[in-house]
PDB file of C-alpha atoms in Angstrom:
ATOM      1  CA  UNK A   1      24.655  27.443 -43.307  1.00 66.00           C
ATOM      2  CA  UNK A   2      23.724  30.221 -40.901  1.00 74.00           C
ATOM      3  CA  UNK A   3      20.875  28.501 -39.456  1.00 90.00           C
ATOM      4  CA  UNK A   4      22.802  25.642 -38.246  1.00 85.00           C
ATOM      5  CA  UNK A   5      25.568  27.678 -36.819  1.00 89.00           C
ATOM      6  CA  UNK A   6      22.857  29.433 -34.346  1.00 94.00           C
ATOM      7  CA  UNK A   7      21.453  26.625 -33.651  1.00 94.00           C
ATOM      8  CA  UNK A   8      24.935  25.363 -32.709  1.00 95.00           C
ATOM      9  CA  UNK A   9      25.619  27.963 -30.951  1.00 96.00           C
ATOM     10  CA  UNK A  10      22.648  28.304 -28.650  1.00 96.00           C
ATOM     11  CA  UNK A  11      23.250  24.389 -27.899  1.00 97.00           C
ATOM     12  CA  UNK A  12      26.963  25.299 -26.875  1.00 97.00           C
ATOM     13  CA  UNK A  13      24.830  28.045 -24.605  1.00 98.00           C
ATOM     14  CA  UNK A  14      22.288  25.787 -23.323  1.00 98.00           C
ATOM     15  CA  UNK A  15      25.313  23.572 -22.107  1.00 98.00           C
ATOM     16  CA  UNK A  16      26.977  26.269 -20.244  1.00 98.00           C
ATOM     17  CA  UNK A  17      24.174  27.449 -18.822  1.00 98.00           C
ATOM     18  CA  UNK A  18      23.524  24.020 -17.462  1.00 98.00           C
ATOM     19  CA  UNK A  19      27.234  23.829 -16.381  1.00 98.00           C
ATOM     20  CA  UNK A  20      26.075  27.199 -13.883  1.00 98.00           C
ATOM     21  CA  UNK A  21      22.581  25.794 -12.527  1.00 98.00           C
ATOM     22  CA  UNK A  22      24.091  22.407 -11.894  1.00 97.00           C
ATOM     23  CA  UNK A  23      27.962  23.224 -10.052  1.00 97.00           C
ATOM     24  CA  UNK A  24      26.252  26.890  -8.930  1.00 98.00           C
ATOM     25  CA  UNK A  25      23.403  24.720  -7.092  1.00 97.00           C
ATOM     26  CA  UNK A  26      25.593  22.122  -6.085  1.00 97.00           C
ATOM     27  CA  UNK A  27      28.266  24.436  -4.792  1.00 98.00           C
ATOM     28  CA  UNK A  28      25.515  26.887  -2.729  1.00 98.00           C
ATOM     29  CA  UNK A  29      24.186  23.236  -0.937  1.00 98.00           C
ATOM     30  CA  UNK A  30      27.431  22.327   0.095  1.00 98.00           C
ATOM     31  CA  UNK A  31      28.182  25.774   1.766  1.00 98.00           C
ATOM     32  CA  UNK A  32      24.781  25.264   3.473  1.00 97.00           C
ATOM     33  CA  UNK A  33      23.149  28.093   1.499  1.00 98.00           C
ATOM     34  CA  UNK A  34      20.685  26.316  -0.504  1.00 97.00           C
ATOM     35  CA  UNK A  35      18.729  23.071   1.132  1.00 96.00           C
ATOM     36  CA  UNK A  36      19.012  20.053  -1.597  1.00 92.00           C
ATOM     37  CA  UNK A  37      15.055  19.988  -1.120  1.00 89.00           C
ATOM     38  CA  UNK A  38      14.228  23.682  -1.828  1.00 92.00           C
ATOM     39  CA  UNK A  39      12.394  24.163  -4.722  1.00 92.00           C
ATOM     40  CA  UNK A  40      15.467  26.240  -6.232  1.00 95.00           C
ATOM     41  CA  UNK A  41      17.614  23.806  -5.864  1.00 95.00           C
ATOM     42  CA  UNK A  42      15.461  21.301  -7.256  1.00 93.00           C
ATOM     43  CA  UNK A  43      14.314  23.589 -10.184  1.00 95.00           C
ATOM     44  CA  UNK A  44      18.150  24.168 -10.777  1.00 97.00           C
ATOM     45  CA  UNK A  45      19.089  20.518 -11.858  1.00 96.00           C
ATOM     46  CA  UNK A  46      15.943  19.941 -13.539  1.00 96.00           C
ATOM     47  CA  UNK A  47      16.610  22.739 -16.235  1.00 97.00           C
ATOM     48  CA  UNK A  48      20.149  22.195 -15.794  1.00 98.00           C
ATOM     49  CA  UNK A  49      19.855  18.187 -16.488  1.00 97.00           C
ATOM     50  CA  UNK A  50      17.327  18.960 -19.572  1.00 98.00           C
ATOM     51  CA  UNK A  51      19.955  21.603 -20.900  1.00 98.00           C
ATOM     52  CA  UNK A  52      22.853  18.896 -21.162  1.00 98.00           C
ATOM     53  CA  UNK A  53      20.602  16.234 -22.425  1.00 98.00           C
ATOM     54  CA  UNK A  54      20.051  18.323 -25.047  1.00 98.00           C
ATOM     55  CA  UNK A  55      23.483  19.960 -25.414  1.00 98.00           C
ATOM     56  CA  UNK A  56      24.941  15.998 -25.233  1.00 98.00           C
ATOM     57  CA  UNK A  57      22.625  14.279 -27.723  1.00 98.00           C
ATOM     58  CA  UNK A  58      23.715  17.178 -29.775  1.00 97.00           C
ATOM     59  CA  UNK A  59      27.351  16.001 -29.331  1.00 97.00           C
ATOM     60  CA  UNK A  60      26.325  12.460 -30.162  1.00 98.00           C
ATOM     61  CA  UNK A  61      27.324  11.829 -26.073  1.00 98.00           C
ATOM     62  CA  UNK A  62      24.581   9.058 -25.569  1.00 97.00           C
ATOM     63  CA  UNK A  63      26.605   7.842 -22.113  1.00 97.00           C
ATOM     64  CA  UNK A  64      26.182  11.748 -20.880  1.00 97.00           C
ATOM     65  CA  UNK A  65      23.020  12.417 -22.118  1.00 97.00           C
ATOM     66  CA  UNK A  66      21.581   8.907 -19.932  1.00 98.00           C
ATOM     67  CA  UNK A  67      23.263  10.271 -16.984  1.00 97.00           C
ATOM     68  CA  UNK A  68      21.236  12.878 -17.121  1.00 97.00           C
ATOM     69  CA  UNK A  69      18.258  11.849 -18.012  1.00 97.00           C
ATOM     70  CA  UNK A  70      18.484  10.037 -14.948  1.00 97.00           C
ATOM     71  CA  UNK A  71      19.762  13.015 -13.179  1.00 94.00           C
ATOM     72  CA  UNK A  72      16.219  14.662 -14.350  1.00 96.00           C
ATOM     73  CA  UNK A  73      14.096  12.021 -13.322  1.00 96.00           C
ATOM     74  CA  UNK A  74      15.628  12.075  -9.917  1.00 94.00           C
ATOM     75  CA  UNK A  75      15.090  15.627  -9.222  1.00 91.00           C
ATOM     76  CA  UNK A  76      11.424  15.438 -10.605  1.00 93.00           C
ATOM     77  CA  UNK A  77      10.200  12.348  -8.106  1.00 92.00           C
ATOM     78  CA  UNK A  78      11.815  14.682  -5.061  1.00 88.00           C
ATOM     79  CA  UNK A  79       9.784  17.552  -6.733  1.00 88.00           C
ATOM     80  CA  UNK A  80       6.869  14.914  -7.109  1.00 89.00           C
ATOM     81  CA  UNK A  81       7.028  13.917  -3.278  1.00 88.00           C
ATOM     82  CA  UNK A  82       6.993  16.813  -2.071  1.00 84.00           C
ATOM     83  CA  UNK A  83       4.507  18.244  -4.146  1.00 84.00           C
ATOM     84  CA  UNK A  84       2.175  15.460  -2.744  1.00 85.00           C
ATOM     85  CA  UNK A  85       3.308  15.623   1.070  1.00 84.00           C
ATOM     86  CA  UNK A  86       1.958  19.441   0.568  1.00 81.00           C
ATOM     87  CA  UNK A  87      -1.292  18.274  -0.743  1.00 84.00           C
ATOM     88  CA  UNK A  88      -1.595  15.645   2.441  1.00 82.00           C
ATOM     89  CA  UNK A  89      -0.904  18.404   4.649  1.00 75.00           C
TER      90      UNK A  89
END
């Protein structure tokens, strides 16, 4: 069935993609290019985390896809915080 092969095929995308935001973000923070709190960053592993939950429930990887759904969740409470430390200020 075409329509099952593109759909394949843009999950196998969707997973690479996450594969760059995730190791590119991770890799600019630990050269000191790109603060773990800047939005960017943050941004980065949000998209990137939602990519491979979708790219691993897709694979039938449920151990995977809870890592990052956790991963997600993590980077949208820092998002969260400071979101509200800018409305304090």
């Amino acid at each position: 069935n075409c329509s099952m092969e593109s759909f394949a095929f843009w999950v196998e995308v969707l997973g690479w993609v996450a594969s760059l935001l995730i190791v590119g973000s991770y890799g600019l923070n630990l050269w000191g290019k790109l603060p773990a709190q800047h939005p960017i960053y943050v941004w980065a592993n949000i998209i990137g985390g939602l990519f491979f939950v979708i790219n691993t429930y897709y694979h039938q990887a449920y151990p995977s896809m809870l890592v990052n759904i956790i991963w997600v969740i993590i980077a949208l409470v820092i998002l969260l915080k400071a979101f509200f430390k800018k409305q304090k200020s």
